[in-house]
CSV table of C-alpha atoms in Angstrom, one decimal:
chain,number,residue,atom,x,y,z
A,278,UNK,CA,40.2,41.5,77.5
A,279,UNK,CA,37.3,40.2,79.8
A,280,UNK,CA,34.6,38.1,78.3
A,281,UNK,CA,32.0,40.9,80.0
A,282,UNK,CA,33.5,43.7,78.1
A,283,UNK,CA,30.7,44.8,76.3
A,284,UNK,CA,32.9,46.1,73.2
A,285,UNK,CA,34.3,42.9,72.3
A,286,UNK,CA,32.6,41.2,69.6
A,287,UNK,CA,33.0,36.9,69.1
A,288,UNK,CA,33.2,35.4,65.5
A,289,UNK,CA,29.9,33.7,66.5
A,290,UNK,CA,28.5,36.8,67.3
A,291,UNK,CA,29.1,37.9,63.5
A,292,UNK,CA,27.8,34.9,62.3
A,293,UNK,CA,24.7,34.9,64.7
A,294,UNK,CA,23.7,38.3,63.1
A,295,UNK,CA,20.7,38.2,60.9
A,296,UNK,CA,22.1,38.3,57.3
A,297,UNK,CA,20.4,42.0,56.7
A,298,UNK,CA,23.0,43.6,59.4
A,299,UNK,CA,25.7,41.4,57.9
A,300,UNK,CA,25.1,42.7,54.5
A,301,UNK,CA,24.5,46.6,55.8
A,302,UNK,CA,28.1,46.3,57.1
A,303,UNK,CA,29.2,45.6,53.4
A,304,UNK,CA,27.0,48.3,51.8
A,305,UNK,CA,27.8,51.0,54.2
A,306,UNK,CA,29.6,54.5,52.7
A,307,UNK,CA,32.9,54.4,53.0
A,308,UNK,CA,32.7,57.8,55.3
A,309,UNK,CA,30.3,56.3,57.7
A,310,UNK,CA,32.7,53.2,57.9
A,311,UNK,CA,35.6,55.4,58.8
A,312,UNK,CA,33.5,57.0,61.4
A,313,UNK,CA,32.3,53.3,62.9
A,314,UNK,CA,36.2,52.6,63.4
A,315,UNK,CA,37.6,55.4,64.8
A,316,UNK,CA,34.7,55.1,67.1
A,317,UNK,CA,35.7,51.6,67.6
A,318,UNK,CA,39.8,52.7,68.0
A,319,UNK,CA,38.4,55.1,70.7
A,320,UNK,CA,36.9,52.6,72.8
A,321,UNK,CA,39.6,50.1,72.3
A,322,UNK,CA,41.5,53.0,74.2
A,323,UNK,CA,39.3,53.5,76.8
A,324,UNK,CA,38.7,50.2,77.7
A,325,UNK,CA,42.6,48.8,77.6
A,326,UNK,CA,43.5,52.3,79.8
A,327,UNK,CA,40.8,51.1,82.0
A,328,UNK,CA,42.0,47.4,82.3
A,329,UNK,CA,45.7,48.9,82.9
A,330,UNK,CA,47.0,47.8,79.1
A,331,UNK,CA,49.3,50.0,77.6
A,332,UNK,CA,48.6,50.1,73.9
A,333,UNK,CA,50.4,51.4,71.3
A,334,UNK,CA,49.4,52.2,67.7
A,335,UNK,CA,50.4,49.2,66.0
A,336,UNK,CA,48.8,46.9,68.6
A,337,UNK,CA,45.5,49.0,67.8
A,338,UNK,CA,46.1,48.7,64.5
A,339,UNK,CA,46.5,44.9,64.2
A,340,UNK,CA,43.6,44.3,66.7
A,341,UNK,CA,41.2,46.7,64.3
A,342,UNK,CA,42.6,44.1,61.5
A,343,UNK,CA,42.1,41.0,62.9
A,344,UNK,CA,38.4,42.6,64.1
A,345,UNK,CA,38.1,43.3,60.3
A,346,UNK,CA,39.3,40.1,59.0
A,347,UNK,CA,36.4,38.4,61.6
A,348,UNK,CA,33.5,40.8,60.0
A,349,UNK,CA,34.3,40.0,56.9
A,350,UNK,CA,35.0,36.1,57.2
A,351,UNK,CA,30.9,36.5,59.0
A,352,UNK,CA,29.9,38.2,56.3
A,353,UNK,CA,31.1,35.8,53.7
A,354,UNK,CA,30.1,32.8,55.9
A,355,UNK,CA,26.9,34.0,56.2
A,356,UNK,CA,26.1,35.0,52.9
A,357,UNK,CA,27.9,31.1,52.3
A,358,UNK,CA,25.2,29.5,54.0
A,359,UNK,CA,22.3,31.8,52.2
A,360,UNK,CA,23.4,30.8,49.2
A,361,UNK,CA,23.0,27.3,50.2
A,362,UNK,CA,19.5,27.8,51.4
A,363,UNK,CA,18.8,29.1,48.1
A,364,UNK,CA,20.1,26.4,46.1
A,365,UNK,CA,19.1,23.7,48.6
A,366,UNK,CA,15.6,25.3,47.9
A,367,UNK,CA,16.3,25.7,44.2
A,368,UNK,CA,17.7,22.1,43.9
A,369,UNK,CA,14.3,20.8,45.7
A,370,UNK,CA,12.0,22.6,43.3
A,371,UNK,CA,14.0,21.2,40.2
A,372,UNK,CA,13.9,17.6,42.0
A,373,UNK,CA,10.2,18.0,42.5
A,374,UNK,CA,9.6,19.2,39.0
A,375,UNK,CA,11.8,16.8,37.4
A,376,UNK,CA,9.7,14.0,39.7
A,377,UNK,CA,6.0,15.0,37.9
A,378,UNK,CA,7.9,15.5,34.3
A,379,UNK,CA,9.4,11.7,34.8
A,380,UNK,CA,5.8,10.7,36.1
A,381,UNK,CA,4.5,12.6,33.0
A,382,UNK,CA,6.6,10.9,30.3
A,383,UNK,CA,6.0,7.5,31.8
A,384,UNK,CA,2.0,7.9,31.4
A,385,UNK,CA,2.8,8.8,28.1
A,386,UNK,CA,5.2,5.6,27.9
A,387,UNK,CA,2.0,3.8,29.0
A,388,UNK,CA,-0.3,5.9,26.4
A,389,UNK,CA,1.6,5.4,23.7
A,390,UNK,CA,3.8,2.4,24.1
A,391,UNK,CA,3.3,-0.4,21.2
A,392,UNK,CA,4.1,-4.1,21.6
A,393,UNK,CA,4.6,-6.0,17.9
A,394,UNK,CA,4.8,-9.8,17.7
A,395,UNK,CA,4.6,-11.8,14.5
A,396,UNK,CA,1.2,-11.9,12.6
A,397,UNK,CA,0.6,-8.3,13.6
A,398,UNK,CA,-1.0,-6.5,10.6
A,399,UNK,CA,0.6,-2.6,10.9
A,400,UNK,CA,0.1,0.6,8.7
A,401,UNK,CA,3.5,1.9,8.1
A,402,UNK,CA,5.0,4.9,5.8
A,403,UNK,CA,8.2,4.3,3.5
A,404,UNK,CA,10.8,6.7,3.9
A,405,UNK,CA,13.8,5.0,2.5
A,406,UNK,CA,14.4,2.3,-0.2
A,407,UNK,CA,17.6,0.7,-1.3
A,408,UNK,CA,19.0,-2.7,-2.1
A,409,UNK,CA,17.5,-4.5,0.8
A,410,UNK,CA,14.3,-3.2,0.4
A,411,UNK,CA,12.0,-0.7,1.7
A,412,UNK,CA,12.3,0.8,5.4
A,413,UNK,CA,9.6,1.8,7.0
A,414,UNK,CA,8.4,4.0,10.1
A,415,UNK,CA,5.5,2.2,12.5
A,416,UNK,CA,6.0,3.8,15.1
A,417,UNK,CA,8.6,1.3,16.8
A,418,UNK,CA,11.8,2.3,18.5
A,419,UNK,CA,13.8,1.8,15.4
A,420,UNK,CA,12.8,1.3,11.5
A,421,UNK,CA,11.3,-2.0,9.8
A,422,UNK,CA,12.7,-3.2,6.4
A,423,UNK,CA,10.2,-4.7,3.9
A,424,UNK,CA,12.7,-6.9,1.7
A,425,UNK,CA,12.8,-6.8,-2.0
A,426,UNK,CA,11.2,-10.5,-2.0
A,427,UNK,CA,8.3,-9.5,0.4
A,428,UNK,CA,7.3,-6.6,-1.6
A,429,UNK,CA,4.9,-7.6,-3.7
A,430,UNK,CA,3.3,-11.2,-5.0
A,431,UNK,CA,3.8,-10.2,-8.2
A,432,UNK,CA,7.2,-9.9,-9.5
A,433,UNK,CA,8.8,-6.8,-9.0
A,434,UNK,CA,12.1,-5.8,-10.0
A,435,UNK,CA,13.3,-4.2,-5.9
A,436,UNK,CA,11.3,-2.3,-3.5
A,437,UNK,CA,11.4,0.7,-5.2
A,438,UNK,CA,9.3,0.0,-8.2
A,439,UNK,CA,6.7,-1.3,-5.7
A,440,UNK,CA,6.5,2.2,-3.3
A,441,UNK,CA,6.2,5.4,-3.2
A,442,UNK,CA,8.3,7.2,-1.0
A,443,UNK,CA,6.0,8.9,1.6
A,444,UNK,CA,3.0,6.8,0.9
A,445,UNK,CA,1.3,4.5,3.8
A,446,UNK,CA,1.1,1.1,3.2
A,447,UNK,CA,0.0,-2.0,5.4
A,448,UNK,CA,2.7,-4.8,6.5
A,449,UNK,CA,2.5,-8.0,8.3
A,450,UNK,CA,5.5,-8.6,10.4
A,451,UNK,CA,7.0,-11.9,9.6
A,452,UNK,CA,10.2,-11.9,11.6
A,453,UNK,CA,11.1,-10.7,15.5
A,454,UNK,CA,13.4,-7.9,16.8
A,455,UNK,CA,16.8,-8.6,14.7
A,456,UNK,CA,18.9,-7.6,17.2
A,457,UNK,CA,19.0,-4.0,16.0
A,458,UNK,CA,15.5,-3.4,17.1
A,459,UNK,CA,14.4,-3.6,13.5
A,460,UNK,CA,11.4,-5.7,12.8
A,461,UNK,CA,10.8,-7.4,9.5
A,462,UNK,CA,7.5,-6.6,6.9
A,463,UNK,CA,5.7,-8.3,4.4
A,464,UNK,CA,3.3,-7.3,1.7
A,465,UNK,CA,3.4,-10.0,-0.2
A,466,UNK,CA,2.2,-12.6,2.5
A,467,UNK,CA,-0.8,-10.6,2.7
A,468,UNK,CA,-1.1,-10.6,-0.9
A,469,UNK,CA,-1.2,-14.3,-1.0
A,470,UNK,CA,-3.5,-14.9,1.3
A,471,UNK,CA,-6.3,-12.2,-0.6
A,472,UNK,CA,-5.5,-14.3,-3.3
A,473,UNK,CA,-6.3,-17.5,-2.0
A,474,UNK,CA,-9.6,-16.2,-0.6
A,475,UNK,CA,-10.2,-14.9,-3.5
A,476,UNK,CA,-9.7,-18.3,-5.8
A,477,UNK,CA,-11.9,-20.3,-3.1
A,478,UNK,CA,-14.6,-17.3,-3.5
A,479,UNK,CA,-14.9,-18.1,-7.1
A,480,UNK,CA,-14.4,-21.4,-6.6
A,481,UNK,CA,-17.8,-21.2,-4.5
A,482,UNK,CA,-19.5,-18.9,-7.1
A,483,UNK,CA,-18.5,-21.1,-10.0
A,484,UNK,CA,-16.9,-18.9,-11.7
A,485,UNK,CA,-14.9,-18.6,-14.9
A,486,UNK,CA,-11.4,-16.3,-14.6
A,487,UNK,CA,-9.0,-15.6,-17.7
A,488,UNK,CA,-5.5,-17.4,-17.0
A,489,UNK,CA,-2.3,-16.4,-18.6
A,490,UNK,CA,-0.5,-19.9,-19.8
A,491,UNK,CA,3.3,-20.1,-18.5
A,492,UNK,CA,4.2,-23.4,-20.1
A,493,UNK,CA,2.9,-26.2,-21.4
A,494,UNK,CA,4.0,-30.0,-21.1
A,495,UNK,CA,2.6,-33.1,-21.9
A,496,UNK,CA,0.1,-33.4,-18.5
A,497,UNK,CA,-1.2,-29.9,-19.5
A,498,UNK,CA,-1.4,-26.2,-19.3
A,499,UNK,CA,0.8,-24.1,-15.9
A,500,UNK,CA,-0.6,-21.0,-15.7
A,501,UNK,CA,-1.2,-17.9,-13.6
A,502,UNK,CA,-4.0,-16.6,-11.9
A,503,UNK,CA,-4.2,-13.8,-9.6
A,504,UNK,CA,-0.4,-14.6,-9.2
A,505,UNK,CA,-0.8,-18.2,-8.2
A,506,UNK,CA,0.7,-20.8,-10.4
A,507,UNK,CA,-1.9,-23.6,-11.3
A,508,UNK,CA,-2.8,-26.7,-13.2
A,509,UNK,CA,-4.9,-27.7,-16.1
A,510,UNK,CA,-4.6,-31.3,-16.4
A,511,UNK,CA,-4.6,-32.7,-20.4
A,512,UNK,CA,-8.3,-33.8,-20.3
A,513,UNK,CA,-9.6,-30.3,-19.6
A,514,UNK,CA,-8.0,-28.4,-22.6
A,515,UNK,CA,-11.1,-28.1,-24.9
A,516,UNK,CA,-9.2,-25.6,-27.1
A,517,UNK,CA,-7.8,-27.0,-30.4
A,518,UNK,CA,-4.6,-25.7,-32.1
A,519,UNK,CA,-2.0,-26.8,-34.0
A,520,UNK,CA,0.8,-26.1,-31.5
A,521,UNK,CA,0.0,-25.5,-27.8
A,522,UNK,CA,3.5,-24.0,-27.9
A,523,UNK,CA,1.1,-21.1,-29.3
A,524,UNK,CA,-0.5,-20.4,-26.0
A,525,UNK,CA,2.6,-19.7,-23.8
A,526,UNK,CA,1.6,-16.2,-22.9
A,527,UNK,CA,-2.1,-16.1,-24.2
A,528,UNK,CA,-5.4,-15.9,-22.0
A,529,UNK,CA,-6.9,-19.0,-21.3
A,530,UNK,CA,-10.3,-19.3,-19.4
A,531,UNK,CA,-10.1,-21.4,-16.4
A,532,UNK,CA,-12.6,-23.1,-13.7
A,533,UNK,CA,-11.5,-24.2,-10.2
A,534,UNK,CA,-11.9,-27.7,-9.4
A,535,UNK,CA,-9.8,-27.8,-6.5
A,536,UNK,CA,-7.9,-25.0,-4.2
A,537,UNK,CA,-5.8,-26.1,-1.5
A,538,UNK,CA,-3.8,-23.5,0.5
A,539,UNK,CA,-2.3,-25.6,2.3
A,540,UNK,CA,-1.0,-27.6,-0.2
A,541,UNK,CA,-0.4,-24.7,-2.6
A,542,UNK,CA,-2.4,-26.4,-5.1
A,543,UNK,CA,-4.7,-25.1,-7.3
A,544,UNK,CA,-6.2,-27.3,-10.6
A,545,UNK,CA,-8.0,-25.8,-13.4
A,546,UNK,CA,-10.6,-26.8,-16.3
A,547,UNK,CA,-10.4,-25.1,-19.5
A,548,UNK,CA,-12.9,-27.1,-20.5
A,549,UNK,CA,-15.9,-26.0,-17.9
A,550,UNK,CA,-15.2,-22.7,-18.6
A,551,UNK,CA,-15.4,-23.1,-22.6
A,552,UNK,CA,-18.3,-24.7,-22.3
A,553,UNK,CA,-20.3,-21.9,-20.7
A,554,UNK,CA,-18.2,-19.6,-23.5
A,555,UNK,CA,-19.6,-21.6,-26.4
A,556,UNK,CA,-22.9,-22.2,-24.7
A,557,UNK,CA,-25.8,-19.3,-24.2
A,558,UNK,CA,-23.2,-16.8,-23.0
A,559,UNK,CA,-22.0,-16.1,-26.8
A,560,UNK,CA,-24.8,-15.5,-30.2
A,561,UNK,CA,-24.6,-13.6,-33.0
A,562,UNK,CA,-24.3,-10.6,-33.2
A,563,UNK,CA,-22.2,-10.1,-30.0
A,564,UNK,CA,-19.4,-7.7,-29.3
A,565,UNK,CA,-16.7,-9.1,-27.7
A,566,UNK,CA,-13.6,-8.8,-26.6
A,567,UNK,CA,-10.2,-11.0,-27.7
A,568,UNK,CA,-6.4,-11.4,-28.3
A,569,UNK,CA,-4.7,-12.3,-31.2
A,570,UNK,CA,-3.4,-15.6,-30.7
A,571,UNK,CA,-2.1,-16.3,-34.3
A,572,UNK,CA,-1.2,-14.6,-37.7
A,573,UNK,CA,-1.9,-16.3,-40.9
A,574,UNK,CA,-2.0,-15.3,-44.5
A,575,UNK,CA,-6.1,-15.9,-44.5
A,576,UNK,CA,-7.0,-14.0,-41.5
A,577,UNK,CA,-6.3,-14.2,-38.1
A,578,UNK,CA,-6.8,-16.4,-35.0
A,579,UNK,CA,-8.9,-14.6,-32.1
A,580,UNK,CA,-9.3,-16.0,-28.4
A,581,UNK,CA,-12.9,-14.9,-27.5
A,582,UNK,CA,-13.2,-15.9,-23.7
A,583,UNK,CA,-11.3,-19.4,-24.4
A,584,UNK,CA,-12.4,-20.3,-27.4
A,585,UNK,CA,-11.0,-19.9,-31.2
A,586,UNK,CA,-12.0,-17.8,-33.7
A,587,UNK,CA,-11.2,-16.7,-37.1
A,588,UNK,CA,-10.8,-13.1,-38.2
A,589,UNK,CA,-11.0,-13.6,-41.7
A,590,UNK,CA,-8.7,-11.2,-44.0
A,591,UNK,CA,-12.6,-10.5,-45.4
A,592,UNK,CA,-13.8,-9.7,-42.4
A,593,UNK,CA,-11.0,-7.0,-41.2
A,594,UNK,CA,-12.1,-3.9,-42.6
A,595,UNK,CA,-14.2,-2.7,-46.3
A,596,UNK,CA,-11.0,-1.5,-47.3
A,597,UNK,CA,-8.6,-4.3,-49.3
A,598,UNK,CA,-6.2,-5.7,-47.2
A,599,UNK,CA,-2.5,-6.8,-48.9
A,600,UNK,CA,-1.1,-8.4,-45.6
A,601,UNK,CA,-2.7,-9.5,-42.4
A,602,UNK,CA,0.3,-8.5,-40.3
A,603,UNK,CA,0.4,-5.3,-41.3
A,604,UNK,CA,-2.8,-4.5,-39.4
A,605,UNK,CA,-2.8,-7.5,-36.7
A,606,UNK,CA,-0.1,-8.9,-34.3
A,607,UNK,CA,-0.1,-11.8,-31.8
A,608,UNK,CA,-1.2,-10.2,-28.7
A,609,UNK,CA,-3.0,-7.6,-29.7
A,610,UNK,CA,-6.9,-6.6,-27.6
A,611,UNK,CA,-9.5,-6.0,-30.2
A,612,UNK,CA,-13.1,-6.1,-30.4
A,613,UNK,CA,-14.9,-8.4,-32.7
A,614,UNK,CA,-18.0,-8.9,-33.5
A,615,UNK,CA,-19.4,-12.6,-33.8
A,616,UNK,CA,-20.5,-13.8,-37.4
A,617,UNK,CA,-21.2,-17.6,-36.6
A,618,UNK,CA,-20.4,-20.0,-34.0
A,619,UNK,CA,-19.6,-23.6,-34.5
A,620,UNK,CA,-20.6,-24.9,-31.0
A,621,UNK,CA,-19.7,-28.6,-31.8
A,622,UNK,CA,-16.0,-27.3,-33.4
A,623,UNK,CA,-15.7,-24.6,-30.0
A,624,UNK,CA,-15.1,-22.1,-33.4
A,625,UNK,CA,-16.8,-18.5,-34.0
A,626,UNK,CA,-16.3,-16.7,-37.4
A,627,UNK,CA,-15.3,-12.8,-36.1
A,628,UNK,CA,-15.6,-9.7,-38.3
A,629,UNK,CA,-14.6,-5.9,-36.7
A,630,UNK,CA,-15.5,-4.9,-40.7
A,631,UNK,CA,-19.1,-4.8,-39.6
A,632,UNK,CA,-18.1,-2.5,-36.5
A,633,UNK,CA,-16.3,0.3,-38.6
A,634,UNK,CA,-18.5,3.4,-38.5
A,635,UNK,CA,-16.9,4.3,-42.0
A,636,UNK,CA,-15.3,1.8,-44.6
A,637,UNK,CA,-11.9,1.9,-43.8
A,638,UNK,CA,-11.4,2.9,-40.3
A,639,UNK,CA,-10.3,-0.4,-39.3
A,640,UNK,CA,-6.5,0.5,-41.3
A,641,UNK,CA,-7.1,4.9,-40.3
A,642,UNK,CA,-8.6,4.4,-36.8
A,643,UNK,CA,-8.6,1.2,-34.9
A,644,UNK,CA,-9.6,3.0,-31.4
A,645,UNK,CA,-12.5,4.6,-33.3
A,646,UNK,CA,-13.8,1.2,-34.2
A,647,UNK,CA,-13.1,0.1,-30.9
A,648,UNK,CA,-14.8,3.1,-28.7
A,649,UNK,CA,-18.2,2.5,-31.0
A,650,UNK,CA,-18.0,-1.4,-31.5
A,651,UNK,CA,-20.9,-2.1,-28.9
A,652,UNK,CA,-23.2,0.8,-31.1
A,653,UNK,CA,-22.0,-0.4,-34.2
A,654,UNK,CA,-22.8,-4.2,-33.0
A,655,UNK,CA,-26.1,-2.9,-31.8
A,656,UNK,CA,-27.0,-1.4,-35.3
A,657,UNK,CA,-25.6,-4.6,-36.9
A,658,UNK,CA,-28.0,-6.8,-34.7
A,659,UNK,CA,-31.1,-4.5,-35.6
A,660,UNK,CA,-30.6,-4.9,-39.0
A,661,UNK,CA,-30.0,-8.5,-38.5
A,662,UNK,CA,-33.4,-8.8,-36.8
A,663,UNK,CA,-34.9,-6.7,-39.2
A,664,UNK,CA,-33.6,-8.6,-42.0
A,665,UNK,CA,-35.0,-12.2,-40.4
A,666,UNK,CA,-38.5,-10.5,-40.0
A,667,UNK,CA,-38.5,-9.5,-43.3
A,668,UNK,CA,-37.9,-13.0,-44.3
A,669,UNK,CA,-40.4,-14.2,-41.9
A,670,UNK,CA,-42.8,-11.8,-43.3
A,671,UNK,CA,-42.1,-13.0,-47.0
A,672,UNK,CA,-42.3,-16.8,-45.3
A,673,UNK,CA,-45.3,-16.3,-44.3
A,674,UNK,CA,-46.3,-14.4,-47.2
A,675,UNK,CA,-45.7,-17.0,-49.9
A,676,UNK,CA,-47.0,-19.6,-47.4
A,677,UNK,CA,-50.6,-17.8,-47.6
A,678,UNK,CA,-49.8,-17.6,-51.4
A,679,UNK,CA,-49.3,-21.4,-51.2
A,680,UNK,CA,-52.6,-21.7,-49.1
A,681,UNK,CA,-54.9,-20.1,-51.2
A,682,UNK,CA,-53.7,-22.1,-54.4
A,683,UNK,CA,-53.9,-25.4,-52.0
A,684,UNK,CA,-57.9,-24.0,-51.2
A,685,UNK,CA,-58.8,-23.1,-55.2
A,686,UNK,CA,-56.9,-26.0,-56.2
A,687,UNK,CA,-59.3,-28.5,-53.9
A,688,UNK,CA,-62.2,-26.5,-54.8
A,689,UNK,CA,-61.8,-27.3,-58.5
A,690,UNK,CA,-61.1,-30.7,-58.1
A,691,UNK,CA,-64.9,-30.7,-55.6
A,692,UNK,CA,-66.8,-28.6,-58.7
A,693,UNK,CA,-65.1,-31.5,-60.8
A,694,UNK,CA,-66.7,-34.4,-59.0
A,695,UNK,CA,-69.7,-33.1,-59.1
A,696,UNK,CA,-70.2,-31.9,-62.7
């Protein structure tokens, strides 16, 4: 056919069609449709009678499919290439929103990114504890471990007796990224070094701290304080007892006379510290507290802040007594109340009978005697000052007697000389 027929239709032609005719060609009722092509079959008559080509049926036929085939190969390229428009537009807006939601999470990166190094001090919560120790979340990119040995200063049996699960703690890391991204805590370093401030503060203040004795050689006393180990050379034990074998596990009042961190040295004086025990500090009538050191048939030996008393089997309770260690053990915390105090021997004579609000309650109710030993050793001191004042009074008293027989006496002897 000629190109200027004006009832031929090109493929572009389809495809150059806005996409809302291309799409009414696919929607259009099937009776319509039938009417479009016979229209169309009509004028492929017309126009081939007019060009002189003889057509038959079939050659209609086949021309009508091939027209067909090139509608609907438009159609589909067209709606081909909407659908790209759409996701090419769709696939921009995700870019562009997955652009500010990267930009977003980086200013959060920024916000909240942390940077540990060793010596950092961080506040961390135990989730987990097992053989190696306690892990721990601090907001790093994986867990921490706090090791068994690095959970406490004080000896602890693993992590687990040491934290609660779900409880915050505070750490010093004291090892770098293992590889794993796990960091490695400490609270026992932290503990030391509290502890060492803590010695050179009462070092400073002059201070006197109970010690707990670990052994004993023939240089002196190791023992503990605030979970340092320390010495107390020979020449500053001022306490006397038979055995110094006795002590291993008593409390011992100490003095600093030298704390050195870095040296991990720390000496001690029993002696300084007894002496401001034995000196004003302690009287009679005091209430104090002590530990049974020792258990004899006579009575018992008390440590009063360092220095030894007795507990006589008199002085235990108003009730009679058969056997001291059926009421006192080594180790036990009592309160005493001071009798006497032999400041030259470092010795006080104790008594809790004089603290039992009833006779007997020493053997019934030792916490009773306890809970009311200060009222009881202020009662006991009243009557102890009442009793001296008394005395004083009669002092007095019979010195004024003694006066007045001095005065008649001299006044005889004058009415004497002159008769």
């Amino acid at each position: 056919r000629p190109s200027d027929s004006p009832t031929r239709a090109s493929h572009g032609d389809v495809a150059r069609r806005p996409s809302s005719q291309v799409t009414s060609l696919v929607t259009t009722p099937p009776s319509k449709m039938a009417a479009i092509v016979s229209s169309a079959a009509t004028a492929v008559r017309v126009n081939a009678k007019a060009a002189g080509i003889k057509t038959t049926g079939s050659s209609r036929a086949a021309f009508l499919s091939r027209k067909a085939a090139r509608s609907v190969a438009a159609v589909a390229a067209t709606r081909k290439v909407a659908t790209r428009a759409v996701v090419t537009e769709t696939t921009a807006e995700s870019s562009a929103d997955s652009a500010e939601l990267y930009k977003e999470f980086e200013r959060l990166l920024v916000d909240y990114q942390f940077s540990y190094k060793v010596g950092d001090r961080v506040t961390g919560k135990v989730f987990h504890c097992d053989a190696k120790g306690a892990w721990v979340d601090i907001g790093a990119k994986a867990a921490a471990l706090c090791p068994g040995s690095e959970a406490s200063l004080a000896q602890a049996r693993n992590a687990a007796a040491v934290f609660d699960i779900g409880e915050e703690y505070e750490f010093e890391i004291i090892r770098d990224d293992d590889g794993d991204g796990s960091l490695t805590l400490s609270v026992r370093k932290i503990q030391l070094e509290a502890a060492w401030n803590r010695c050179r503060e009462m070092q400073a203040n002059d201070e006197a701290v109970n010690s707990v004795v670990l052994s004993v050689n023939r240089g002196g006393l190791l023992v503990e304080v605030e979970h340092l180990r320390g010495f107390v050379p020979q020449s500053h034990i001022a306490m006397r007892v038979p055995n110094r074998e006795e002590l291993i596990g008593q409390a011992v009042p100490v003095k600093f006379l030298e704390v050195d961190e870095e040296k991990n040295r720390l000496v001690m004086s029993n002696r300084l510290a007894t002496d401001v025990v034995s000196g004003e500090g302690l009287g009679v009538g005091d209430v104090c507290k002590g530990v049974v050191q020792a258990v004899k048939p006579y009575g018992a030996f008390v440590d009063v802040g360092g220095v030894s008393g007795l507990l006589h089997i008199s002085q235990i309770s108003h009730d009679r007594i058969v056997a001291v260690e059926n009421v006192l053990a080594p180790g036990d915390e009592l309160k005493v109340l001071i009798l006497s105090k032999d400041a030259e021997r470092s010795r006080l004579s104790l008594s809790t009978k004089k603290l039992e609000p009833s006779p007997g309650d020493m053997l019934r109710n030792p916490a009773l005697v306890f809970e009311k030993a200060d009222e009881m050793g202020r009662l006991f001191r009243e009557r102890v000052a009442a009793a001296e004042a008394a005395a004083q009074a009669e002092e007095g008293a019979v010195q004024g007697e003694m006066a007045g027989m001095e005065v008649s006496k001299s006044a005889d002897e004058e009415s004497g000389e002159e008769a």
